[in-house]
Coordinates of C-alpha atoms in Angstrom, one line a residue:
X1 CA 118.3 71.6 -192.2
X2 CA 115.2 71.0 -194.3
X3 CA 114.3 68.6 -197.2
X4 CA 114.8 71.5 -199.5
X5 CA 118.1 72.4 -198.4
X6 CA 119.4 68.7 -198.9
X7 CA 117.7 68.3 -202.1
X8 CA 119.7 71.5 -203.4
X9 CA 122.7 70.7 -201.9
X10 CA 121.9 66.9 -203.9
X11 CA 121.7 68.8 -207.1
X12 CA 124.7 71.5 -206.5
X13 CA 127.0 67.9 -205.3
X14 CA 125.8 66.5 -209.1
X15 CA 126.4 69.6 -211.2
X16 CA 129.5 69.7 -209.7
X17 CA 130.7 66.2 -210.3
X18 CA 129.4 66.5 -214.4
X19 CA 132.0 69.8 -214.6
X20 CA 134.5 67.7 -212.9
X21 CA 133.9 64.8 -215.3
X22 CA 133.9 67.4 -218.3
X23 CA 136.8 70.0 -217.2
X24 CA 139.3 67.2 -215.7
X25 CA 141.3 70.2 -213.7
X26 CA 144.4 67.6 -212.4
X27 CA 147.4 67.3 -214.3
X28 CA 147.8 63.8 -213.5
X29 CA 144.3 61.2 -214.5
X30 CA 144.7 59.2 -211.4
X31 CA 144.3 63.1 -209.9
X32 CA 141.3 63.2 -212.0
X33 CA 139.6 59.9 -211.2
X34 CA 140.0 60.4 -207.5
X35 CA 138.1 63.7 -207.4
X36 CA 135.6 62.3 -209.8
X37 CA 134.9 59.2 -207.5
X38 CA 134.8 61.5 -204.3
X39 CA 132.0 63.8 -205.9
X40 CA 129.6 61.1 -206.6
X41 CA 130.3 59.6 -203.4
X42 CA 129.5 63.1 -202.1
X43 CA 126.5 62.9 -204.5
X44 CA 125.2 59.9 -203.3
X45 CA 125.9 60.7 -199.1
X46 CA 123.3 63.8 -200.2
X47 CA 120.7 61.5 -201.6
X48 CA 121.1 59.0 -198.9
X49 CA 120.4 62.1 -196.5
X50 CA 117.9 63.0 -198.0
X51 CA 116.2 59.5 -198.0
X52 CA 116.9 59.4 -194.2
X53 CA 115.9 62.7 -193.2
X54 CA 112.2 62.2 -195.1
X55 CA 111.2 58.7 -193.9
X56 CA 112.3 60.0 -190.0
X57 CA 109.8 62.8 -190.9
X58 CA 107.1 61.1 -192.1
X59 CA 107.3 58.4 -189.6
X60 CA 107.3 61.1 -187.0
X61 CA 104.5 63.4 -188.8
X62 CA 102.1 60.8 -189.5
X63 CA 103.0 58.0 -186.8
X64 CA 103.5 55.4 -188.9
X65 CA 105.9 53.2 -190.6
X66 CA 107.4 53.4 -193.8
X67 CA 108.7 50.6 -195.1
X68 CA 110.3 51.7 -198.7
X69 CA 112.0 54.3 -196.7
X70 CA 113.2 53.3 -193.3
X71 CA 115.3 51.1 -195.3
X72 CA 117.9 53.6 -195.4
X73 CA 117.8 54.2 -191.7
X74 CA 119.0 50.7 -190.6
X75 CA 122.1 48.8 -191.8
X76 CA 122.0 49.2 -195.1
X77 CA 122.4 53.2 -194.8
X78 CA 125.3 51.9 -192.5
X79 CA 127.0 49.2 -194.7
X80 CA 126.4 51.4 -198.0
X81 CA 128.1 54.4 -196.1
X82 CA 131.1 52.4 -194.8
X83 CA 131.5 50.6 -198.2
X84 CA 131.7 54.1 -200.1
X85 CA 134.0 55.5 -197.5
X86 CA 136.0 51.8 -197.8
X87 CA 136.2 51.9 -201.2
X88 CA 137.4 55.9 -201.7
X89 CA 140.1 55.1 -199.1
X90 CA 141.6 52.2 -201.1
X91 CA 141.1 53.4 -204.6
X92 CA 143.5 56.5 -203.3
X93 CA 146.1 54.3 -201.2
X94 CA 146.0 52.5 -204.9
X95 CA 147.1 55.0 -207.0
X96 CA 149.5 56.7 -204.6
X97 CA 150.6 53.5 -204.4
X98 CA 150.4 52.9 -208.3
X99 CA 152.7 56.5 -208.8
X100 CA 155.6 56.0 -206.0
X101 CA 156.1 52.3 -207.0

């Protein structure tokens, strides 16, 4: 894919999470919150692709090193990745939990 296609599917991601935000289409608000929290994660995965995918291209166009940007291409893409996924994970086992019990 390109830049352009990341960036749109960055904006589609965060039009999407404001009507979720705004409609609230679950029944149940734990329902609600979950799908909220997943389309800004999904949101923020976009931008974070986006960050990686142009510093790996202008590192590789111009043959040099970004600093700002190759940020996101080490471990704190990782650690911000696997926290997000982490933290999805356990706010749904919550409230699953938080409806049976």
């Amino acid at each position: 894919g390109s830049s352009t296609q990341i960036g749109f599917a960055t904006l589609f991601a965060l039009i999407c999470a404001k009507v979720y935000s705004h409609i609230r289409p679950y029944v149940e608000d734990e329902d609600d919150v979950i799908a909220e929290f997943a389309m800004e994660a999904l949101t923020l995965f976009f931008f974070l692709a986006l960050m990686l995918y142009v510093s790996t291209e202008c590192d590789e166009a111009e043959n040099q090193s970004n600093k700002a940007t190759r940020v996101f291409a080490g471990p704190v893409f990782s650690a911000i990745s696997i926290a997000l996924l982490v933290a999805l994970l356990l706010l749904t086992l919550g409230i699953i939990l938080l409806e049976v019990f």
